[in-house]
XYZ file of C-alpha atoms in Angstrom:
641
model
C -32.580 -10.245 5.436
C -29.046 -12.547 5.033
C -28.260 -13.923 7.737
C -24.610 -14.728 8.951
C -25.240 -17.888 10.348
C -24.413 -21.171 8.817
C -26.113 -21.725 5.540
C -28.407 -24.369 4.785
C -26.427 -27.202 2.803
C -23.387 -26.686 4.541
C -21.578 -28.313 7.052
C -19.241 -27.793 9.768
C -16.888 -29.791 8.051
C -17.028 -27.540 5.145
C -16.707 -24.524 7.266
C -13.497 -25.875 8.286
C -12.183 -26.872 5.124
C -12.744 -23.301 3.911
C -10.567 -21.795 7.036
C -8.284 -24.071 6.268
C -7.919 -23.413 2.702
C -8.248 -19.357 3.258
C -6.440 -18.671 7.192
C -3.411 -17.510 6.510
C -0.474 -17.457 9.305
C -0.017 -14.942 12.061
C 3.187 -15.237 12.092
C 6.010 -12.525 11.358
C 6.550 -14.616 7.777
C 2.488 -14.485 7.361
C 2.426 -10.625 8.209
C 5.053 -9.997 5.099
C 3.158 -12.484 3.153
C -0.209 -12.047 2.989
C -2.282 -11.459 -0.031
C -5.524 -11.459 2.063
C -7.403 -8.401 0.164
C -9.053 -7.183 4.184
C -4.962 -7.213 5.910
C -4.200 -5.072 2.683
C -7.281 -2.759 3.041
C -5.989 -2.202 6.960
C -2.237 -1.780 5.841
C -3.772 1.125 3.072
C -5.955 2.994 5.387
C -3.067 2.663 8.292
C -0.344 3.774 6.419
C -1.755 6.317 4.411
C -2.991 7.746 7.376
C 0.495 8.008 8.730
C 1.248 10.129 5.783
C -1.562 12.589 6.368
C -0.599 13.341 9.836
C 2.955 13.944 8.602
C 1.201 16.401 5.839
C -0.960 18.060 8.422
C 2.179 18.699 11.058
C 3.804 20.158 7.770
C 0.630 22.297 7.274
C 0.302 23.319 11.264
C 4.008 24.384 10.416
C 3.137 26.504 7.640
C -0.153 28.217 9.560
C 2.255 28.874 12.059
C 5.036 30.507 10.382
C 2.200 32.620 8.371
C -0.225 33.606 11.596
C 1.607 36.848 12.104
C 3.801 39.141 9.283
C 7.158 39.105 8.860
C 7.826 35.884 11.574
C 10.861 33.440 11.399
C 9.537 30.075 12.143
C 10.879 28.669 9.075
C 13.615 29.796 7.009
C 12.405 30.043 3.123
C 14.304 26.567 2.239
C 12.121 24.817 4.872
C 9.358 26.291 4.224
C 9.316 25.118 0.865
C 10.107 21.684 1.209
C 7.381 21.414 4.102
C 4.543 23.169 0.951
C 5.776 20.626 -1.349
C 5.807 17.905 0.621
C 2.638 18.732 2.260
C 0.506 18.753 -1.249
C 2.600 15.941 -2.784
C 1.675 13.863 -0.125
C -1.894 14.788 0.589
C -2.821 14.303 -3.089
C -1.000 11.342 -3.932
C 0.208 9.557 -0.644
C -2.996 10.005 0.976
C -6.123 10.870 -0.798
C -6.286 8.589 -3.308
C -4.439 5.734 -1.237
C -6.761 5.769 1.487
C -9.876 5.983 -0.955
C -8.368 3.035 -2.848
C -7.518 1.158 1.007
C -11.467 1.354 1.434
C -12.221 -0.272 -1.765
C -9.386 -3.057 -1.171
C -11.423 -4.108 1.758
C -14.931 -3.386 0.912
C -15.177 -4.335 -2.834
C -14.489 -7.770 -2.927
C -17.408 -8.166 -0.098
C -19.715 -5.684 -1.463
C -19.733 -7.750 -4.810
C -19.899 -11.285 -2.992
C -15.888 -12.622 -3.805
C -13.361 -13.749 -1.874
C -10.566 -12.028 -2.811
C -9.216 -9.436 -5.047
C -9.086 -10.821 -8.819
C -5.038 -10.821 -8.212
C -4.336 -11.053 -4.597
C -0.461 -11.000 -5.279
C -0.699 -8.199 -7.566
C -2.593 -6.711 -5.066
C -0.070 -7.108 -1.960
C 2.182 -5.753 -4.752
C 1.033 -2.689 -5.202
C 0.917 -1.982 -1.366
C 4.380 -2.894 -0.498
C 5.225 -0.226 -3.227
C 3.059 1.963 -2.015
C 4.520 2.145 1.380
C 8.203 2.175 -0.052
C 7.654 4.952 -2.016
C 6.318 7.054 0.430
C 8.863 6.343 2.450
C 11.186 7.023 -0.499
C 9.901 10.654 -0.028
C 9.397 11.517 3.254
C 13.107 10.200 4.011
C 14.177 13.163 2.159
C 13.104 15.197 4.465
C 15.561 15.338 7.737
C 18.084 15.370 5.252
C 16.648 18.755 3.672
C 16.827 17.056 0.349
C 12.872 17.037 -0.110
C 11.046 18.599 -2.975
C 10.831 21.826 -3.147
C 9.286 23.236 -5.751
C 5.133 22.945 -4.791
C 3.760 19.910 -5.580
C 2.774 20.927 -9.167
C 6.373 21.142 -9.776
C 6.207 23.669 -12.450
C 9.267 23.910 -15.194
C 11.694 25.668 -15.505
C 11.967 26.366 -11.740
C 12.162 22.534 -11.335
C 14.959 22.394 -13.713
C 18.657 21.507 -12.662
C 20.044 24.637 -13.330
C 16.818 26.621 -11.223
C 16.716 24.576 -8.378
C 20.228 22.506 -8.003
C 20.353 19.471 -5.888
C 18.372 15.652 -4.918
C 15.067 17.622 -4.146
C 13.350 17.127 -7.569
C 14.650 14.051 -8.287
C 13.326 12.833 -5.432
C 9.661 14.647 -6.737
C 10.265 12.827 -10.562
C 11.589 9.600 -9.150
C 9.350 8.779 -6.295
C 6.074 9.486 -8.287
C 7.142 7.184 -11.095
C 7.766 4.727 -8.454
C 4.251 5.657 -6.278
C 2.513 5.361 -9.934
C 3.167 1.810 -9.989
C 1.250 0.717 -7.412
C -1.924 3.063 -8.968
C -1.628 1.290 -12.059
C -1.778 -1.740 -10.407
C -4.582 -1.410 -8.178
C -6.405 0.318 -10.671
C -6.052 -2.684 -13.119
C -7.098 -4.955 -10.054
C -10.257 -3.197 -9.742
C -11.479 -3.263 -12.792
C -11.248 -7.018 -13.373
C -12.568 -7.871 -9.969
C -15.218 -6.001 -10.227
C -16.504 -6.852 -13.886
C -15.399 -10.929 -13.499
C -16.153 -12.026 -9.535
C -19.332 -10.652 -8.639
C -21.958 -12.736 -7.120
C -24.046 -14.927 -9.362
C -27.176 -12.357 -10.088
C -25.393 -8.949 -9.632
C -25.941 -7.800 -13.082
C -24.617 -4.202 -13.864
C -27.882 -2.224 -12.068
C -27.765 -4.228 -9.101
C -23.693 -3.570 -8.508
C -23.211 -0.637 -5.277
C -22.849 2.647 -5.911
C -19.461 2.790 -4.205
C -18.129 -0.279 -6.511
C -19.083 1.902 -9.503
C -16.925 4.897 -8.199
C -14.108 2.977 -7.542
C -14.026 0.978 -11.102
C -14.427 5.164 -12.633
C -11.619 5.938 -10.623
C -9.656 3.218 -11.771
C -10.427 3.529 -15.435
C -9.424 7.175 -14.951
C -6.220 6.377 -13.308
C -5.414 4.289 -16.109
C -5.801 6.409 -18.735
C -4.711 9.934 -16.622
C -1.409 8.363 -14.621
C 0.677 7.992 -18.148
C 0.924 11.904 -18.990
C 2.304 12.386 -15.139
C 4.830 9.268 -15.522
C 5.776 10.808 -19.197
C 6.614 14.606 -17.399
C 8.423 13.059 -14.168
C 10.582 10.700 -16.786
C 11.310 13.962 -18.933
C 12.181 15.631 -16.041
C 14.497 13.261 -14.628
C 16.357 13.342 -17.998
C 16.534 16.769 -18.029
C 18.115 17.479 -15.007
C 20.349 14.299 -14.961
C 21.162 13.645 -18.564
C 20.852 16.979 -20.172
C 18.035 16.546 -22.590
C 15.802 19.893 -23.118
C 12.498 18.810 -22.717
C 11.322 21.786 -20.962
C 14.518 24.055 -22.239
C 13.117 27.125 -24.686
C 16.720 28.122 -25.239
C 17.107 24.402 -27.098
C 13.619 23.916 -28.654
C 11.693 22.611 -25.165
C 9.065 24.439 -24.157
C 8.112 25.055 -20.704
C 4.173 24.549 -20.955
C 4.975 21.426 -22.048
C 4.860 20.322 -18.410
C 1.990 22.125 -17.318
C -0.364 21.107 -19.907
C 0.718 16.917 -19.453
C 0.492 17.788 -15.512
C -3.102 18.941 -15.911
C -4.136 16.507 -18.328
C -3.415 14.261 -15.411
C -3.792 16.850 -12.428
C -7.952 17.589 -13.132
C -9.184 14.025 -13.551
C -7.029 13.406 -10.512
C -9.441 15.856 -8.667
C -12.301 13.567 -9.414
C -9.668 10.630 -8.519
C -9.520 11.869 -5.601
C -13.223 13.140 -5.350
C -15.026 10.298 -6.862
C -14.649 7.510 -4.422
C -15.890 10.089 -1.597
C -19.152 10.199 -3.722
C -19.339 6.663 -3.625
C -18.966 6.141 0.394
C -21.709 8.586 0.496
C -24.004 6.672 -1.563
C -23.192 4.120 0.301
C -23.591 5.698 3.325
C -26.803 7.112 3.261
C -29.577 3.972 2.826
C -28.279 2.776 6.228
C -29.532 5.903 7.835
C -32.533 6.713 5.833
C -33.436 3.375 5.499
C -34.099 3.327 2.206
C -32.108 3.300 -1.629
C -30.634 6.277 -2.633
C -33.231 7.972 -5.112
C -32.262 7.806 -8.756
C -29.290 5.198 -8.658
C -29.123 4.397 -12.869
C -29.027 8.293 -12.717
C -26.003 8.473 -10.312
C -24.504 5.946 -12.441
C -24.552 7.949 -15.456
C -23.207 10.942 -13.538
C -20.487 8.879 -12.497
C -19.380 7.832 -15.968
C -20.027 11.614 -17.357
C -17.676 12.861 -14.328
C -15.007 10.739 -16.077
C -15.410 11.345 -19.464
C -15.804 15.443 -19.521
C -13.138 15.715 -16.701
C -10.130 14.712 -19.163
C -11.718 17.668 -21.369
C -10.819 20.426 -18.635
C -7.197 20.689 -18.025
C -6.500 23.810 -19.636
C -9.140 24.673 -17.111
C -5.650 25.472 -14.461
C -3.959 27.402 -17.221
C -5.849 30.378 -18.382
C -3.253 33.009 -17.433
C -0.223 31.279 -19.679
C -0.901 33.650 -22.552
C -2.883 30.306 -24.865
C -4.928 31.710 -27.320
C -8.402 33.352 -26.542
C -10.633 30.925 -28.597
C -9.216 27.989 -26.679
C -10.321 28.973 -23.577
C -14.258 29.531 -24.578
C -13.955 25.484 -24.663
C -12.333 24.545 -21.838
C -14.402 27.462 -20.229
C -17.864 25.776 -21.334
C -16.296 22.294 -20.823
C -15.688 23.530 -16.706
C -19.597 24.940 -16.274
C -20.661 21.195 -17.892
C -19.080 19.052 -15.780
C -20.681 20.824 -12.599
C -24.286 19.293 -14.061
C -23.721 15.616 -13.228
C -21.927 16.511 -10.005
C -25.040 18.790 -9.015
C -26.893 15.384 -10.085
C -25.479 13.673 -7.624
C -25.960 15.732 -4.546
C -29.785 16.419 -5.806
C -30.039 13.014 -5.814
C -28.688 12.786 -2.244
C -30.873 15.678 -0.680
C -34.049 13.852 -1.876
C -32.995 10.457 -0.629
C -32.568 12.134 3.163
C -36.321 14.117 2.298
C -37.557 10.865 1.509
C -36.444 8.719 4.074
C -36.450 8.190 7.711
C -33.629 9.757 9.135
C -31.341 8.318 11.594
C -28.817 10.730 13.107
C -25.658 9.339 13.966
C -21.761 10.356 13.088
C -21.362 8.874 9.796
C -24.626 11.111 8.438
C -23.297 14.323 10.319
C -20.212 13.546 8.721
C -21.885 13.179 5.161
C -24.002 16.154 5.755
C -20.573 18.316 6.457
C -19.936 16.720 3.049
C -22.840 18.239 1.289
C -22.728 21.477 2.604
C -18.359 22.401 2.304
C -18.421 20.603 -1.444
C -21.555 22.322 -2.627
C -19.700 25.679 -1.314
C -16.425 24.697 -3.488
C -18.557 23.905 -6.384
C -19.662 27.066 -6.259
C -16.218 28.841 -6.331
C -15.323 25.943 -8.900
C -18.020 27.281 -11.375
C -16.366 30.866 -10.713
C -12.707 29.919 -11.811
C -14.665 28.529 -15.416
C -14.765 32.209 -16.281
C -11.729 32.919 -17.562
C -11.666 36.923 -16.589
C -12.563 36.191 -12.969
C -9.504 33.502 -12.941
C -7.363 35.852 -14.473
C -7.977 38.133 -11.809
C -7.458 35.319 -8.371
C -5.059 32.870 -10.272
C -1.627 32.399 -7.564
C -3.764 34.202 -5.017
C -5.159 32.888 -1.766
C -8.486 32.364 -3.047
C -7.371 29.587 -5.188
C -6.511 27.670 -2.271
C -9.528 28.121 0.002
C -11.411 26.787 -3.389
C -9.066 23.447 -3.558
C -9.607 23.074 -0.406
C -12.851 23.004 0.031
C -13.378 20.708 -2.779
C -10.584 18.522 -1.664
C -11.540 18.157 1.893
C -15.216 18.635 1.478
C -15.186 16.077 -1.598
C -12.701 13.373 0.039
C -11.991 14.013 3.736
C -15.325 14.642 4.694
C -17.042 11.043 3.138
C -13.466 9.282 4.609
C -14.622 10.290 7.412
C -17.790 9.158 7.139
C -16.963 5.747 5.878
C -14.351 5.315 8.711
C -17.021 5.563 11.266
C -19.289 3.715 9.059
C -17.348 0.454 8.334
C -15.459 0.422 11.898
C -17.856 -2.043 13.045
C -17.110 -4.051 9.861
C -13.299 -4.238 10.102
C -12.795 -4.021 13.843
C -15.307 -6.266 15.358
C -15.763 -3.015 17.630
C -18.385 -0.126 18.006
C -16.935 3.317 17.999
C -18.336 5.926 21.067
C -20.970 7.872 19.744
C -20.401 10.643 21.622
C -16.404 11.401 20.953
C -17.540 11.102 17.196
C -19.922 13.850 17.451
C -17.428 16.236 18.849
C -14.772 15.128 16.455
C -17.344 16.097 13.998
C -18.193 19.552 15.413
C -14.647 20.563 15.532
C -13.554 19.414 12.421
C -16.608 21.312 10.862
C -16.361 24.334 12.619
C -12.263 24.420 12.211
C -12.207 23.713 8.014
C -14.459 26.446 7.598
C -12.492 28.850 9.951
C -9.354 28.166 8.337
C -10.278 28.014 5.089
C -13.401 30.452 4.325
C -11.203 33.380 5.584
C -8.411 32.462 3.056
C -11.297 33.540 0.213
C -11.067 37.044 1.603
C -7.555 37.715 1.974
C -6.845 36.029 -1.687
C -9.398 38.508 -3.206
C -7.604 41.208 -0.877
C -4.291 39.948 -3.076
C -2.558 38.012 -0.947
C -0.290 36.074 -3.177
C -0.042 32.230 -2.499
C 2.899 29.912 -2.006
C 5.082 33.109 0.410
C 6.397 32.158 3.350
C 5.983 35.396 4.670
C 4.404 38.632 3.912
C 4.789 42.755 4.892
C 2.014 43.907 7.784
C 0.856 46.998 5.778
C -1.894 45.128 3.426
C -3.912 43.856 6.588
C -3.501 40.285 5.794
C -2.345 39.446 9.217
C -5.485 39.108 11.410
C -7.174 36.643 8.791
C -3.941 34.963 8.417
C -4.568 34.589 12.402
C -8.103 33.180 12.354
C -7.196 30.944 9.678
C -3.965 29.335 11.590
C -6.720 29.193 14.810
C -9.045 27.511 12.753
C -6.359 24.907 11.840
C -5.342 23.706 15.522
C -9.259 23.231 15.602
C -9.590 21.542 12.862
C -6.510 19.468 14.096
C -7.597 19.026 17.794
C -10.936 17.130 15.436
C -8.865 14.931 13.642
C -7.064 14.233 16.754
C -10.862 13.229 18.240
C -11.404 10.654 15.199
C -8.207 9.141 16.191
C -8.777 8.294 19.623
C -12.129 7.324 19.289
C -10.892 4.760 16.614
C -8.429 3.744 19.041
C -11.347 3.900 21.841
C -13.301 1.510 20.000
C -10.207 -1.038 19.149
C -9.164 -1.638 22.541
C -12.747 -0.858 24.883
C -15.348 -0.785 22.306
C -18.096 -3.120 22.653
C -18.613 -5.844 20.395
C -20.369 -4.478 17.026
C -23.168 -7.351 15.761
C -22.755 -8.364 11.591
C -25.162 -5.525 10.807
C -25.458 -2.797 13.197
C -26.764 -0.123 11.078
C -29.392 -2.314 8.835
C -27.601 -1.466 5.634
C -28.481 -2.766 2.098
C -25.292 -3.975 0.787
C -23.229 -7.509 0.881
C -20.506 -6.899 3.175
C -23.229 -6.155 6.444
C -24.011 -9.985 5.439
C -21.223 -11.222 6.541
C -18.868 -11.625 10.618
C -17.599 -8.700 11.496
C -14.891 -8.505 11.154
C -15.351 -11.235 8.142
C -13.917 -14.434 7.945
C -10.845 -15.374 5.889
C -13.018 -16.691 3.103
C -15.595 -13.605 3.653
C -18.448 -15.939 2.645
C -19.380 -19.878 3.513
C -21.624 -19.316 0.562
C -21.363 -17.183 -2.107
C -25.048 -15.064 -2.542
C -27.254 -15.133 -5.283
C -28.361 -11.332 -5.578
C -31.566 -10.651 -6.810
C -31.882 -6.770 -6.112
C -30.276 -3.621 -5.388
C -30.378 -3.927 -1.921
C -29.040 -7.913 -1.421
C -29.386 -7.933 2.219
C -33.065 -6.424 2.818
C -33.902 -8.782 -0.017
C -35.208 -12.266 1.268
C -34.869 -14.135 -1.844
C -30.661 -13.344 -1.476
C -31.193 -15.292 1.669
C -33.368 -17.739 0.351
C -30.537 -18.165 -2.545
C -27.879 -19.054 -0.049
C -29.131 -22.609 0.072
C -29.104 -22.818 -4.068
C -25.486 -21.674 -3.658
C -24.446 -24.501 -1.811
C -23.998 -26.930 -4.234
C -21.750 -24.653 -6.074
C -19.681 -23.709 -2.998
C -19.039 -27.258 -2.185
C -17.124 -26.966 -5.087
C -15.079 -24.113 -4.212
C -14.719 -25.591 -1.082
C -12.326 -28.529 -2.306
C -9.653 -25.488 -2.247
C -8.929 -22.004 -2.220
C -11.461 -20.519 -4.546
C -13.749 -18.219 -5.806
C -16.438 -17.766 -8.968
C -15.995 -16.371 -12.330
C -18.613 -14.717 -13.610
C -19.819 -13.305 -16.615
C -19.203 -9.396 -17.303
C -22.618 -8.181 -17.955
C -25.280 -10.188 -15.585
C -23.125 -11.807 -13.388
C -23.918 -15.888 -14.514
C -21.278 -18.329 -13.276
C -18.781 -19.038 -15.568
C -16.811 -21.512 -13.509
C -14.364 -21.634 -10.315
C -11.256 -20.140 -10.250
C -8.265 -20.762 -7.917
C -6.536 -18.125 -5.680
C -2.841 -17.652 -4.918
C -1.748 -18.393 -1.236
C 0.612 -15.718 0.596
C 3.714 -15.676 -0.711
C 6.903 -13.162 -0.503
C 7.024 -12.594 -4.151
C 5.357 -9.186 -3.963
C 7.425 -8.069 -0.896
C 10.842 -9.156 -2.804
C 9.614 -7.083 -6.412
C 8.644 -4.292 -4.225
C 11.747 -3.909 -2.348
C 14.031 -4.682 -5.708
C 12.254 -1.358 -7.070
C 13.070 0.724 -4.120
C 16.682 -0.086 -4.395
C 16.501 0.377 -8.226
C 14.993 4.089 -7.354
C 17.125 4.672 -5.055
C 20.416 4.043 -6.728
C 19.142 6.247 -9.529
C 18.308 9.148 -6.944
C 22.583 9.030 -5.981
C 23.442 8.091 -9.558
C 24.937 4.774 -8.402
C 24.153 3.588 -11.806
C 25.804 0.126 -11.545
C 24.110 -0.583 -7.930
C 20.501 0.468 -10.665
C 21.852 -1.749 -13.100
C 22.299 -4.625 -10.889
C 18.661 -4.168 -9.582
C 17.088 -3.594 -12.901
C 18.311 -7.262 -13.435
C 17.006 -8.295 -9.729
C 13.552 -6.771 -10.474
C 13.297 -8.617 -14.086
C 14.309 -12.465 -12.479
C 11.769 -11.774 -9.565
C 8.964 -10.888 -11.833
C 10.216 -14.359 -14.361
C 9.852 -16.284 -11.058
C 6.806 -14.757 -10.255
C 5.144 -15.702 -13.450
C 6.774 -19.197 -13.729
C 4.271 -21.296 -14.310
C 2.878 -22.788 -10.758
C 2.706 -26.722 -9.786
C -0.095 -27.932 -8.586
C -1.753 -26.460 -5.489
C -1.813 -28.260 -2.850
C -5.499 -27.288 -1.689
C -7.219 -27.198 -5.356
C -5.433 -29.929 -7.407
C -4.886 -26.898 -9.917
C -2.581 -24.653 -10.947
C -2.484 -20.845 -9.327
C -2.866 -17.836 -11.480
């Protein structure tokens, strides 16, 4: 097994040369400036955790206003904003941000690097991030939020529909929020196919470093058709193009089908990384490999590929011709094959094994059982004569539901009791987990299992009220119940994180005995994660004794990477050194870009279009003295990328 003490070859002295080189300052100029890939991962899971409570007081809202007919909670105008803001920010403020603040932390150390591939970048794309959700929810007290669902469906989002800021804050804030994406999604990829740990060839790379590089890839080529409809739309209700406008050769399907050409890979977006915690999650508590990993792999890359092939998947009762559907029809029944792979794959790994019940497997277990139940109403929307019959009724949203917080919320969960240990240095209380776990079970299936019944009973979605006489009222009570259970749970995982921060006992490097490269290292890690980079030789580095035996063969090579702030290169395929590489230090760079955009977005949203022109030229000198070629460092004697 690796062992966290001091490697054999090196030195105290070069231990402190390293935290030299990589300790960055505490400081209020060190918080703004850090590019340390761990202080990002925090910020991510922090902040877009921030956003979900928001979404789920917006939800409690809605449950509220709908537990009883005819009640006057919210006025219509509120309630809509609250809907749209709720799904806008749950899909893209915190799902796939808070999947993507798990990798920022956990990829570079499950792969055996030091950093992100662009640390800057990387800082970047968080500072935008957490403007541009800001951005949005400061629409809110103002009553200038979006309001038109967070599919945002032409022409009702069209200036002369639905007057006022509240779409162009929808348009303009997601072409802002899809900034950062891009850029973490292009960070991904190259750190995880150039700075893996000499030896970690393609089959030896974790299952949760595969998801994430899917997800990015599918980010990168799903995001553009979203950015192209939010930039039509912004034209169209601020410059008067017709995009979407039948009356002057537009055409109002337009939107839906780029939406949903991005909107059903970004359920896998969303979905995928969830997989990947679970794989990860499991061999830790059934101490062995998950069964059939080149398998999962495969799955993981067919997942990506057939679900850009399924978009018209959300649009079989817009009047398209018959013949088209039979396609996207078969094309939705395929893609539940590699999916049902995976979970397969999954049950046979906890058969196999040695089971060792504790919160994160309960949590992965409530996983299995609430996605497996909206894969099964999944399959049932790929006929398109059932769909027909439940589209815009309640019974589509206890189905995205299920799948949403069965397929991410669930393994987030999981992983957040999982790597606590890992990034606090603390061990959560077993015992407050297991009744945040219970509740949050028991309350997402009685909110959301009822809703199947009173959408097939024709309850129409996205009302803020309805008449008593169809009878939807008592399971519109059981399901706003079931909420403030499921809430009361979430509330549980909160303060037993919060438990374990400031009373938790100290958590060892590898409390669980887990297989994969970041249990190898301090918890919480270092600044330089490793004093010597690992030479993998398996699947599972850290029950592998030759990876510890390797650490002293890596010394050499680290002495070179101590002589500054570095990290290795390596080849794309099987993971042979190519050669060191410096590292940026912290810097304000991304913070200034970042906070040039939001004013550039901002004066657009008012139409102060000399304040936008002034910042377009603020945002274009930052990013020329950004890439300005660097001096020297002064810790490598080279220049930084």
């Amino acid at each position: 097994m690796v062992t966290t003490s001091t490697p054999p070859g090196v030195s105290r002295v070069d231990l402190a040369r390293l935290t030299e080189h990589w300790a960055e300052s505490r400081s209020l100029r060190g918080w703004f400036s850090t590019v340390d890939h761990k202080r990002i991962g925090r910020r991510y899971l922090v902040t877009a955790g921030v956003f979900f409570v928001l979404a789920g007081l917006s939800a409690l809202a809605m449950r509220t206003q709908l537990a009883r007919p005819e009640a006057g909670l919210l006025s219509p105008e509120e309630y809509n904003q609250l809907f749209t803001m709720h799904g806008t920010a749950m899909i893209f403020l915190f799902a796939t941000p808070m999947l993507f603040g798990f990798g920022n932390y956990l990829v570079p150390l499950m792969i055996g690097a030091r950093d992100m591939a662009f640390p800057r970048l990387n800082a970047f794309g968080y500072w935008v991030f957490l403007f541009a959700g800001l951005f949005m929810w400061a629409s809110l007290p103002f009553g200038a939020a979006p309001n038109n669902g967070w599919f945002a469906y032409a022409p009702l989002s069209s200036e002369q529909h639905n007057p006022g800021l509240h779409m162009d804050v929808y348009a303009l804030g997601l072409l802002f929020l899809g900034i950062s994406t891009t850029a973490a999604s292009i960070n991904f990829i190259v750190t995880a196919l150039k700075l893996r740990a000499p030896g970690m060839s393609l089959n030896r790379v974790p299952l949760f470093v595969w998801a994430i590089v899917a997800t990015a890839f599918m980010v990168i080529f799903a995001l553009p058709a979203l950015n192209l409809d939010n930039a039509m739309l912004f034209l169209d209700r601020r410059f008067d193009t017709h995009f979407f406008d039948p009356s002057a050769g537009g055409n109002v399907l337009l939107w839906q089908h780029l939406f949903w050409i991005f909107g059903h890979p970004d359920v896998y977006i969303i979905v995928m990384p969830g997989l990947g915690i679970v794989s990860a999650v499991l061999p830790a508590f059934t101490r062995r490999g998950v069964v059939g990993y080149p398998l999962i792999v495969l799955s993981i890359v067919a997942i990506a590929i057939i679900s850009f092939g399924v978009w018209v998947h959300h649009m079989f009762a817009t009047g398209l011709p018959q013949l088209s559907y039979s396609f996207f029809s078969a094309a939705s029944t395929i893609i539940t094959i590699p999916s049902g792979l995976q979970i397969f794959a999954w049950l046979a790994t906890m058969l196999l094994g040695r089971l060792v019940i504790r919160v994160p497997l309960l949590f992965v277990v409530g996983f299995i059982v609430t996605f497996v139940l909206g894969g099964v109403t999944g399959t049932m929307f790929a006929l398109t004569a059932f769909d027909q019959q439940v589209t815009d009724t309640y019974f589509v949203v206890a189905h995205f539901h299920y799948v949403l917080i069965g397929g991410a919320v669930f393994p987030m969960l999981a992983g957040i009791y999982y790597w606590l240990p890992k990034i606090t240095g603390r061990m959560y209380h077993e015992g407050l987990g297991r009744w945040a776990f219970w509740l949050v079970f028991a309350g997402m299936h009685i909110t959301f299992f009822p809703m199947h019944l009173y959408g097939l009973f024709g309850m129409p979605r996205r009302v803020y009220t309805y008449a008593s006489e169809p009878g939807w009222g008592g399971w519109n009570l059981v399901s706003t119940i079931g909420s403030y259970v499921l809430a009361l749970g979430l509330l549980l995982v909160l303060v037993g994180v919060v438990h374990a921060v400031r009373r938790g006992r100290p958590a060892p490097p590898d409390p669980w005995r887990a297989d994969t490269l970041e249990w190898a290292t301090t918890s919480p890690p270092e600044p330089y994660n490793f004093p010597v980079l690992p030479r993998v030789h398996s699947l599972h580095p850290v029950w592998d004794e030759r990876t510890a035996e390797s650490t002293g063969e890596g010394a050499t090579v680290d002495r070179i990477l101590s002589e500054g702030r570095n990290t290795l290169l390596t080849s794309e395929l099987d993971a042979r050194v190519e050669r060191p590489v410096p590292m940026p230090e912290s810097t304000l760079k991304p913070l200034m870009l970042a906070a040039a955009l939001l004013v550039l977005f901002a004066a657009l949203l008012v139409a102060w279009y000399p304040v936008a022109a002034v910042a377009a030229v603020v945002v274009a000198a930052t990013i020329a003295v950004w890439l300005w070629p660097a001096g020297p460092s002064r810790t490598s004697g080279v220049a930084t990328p």
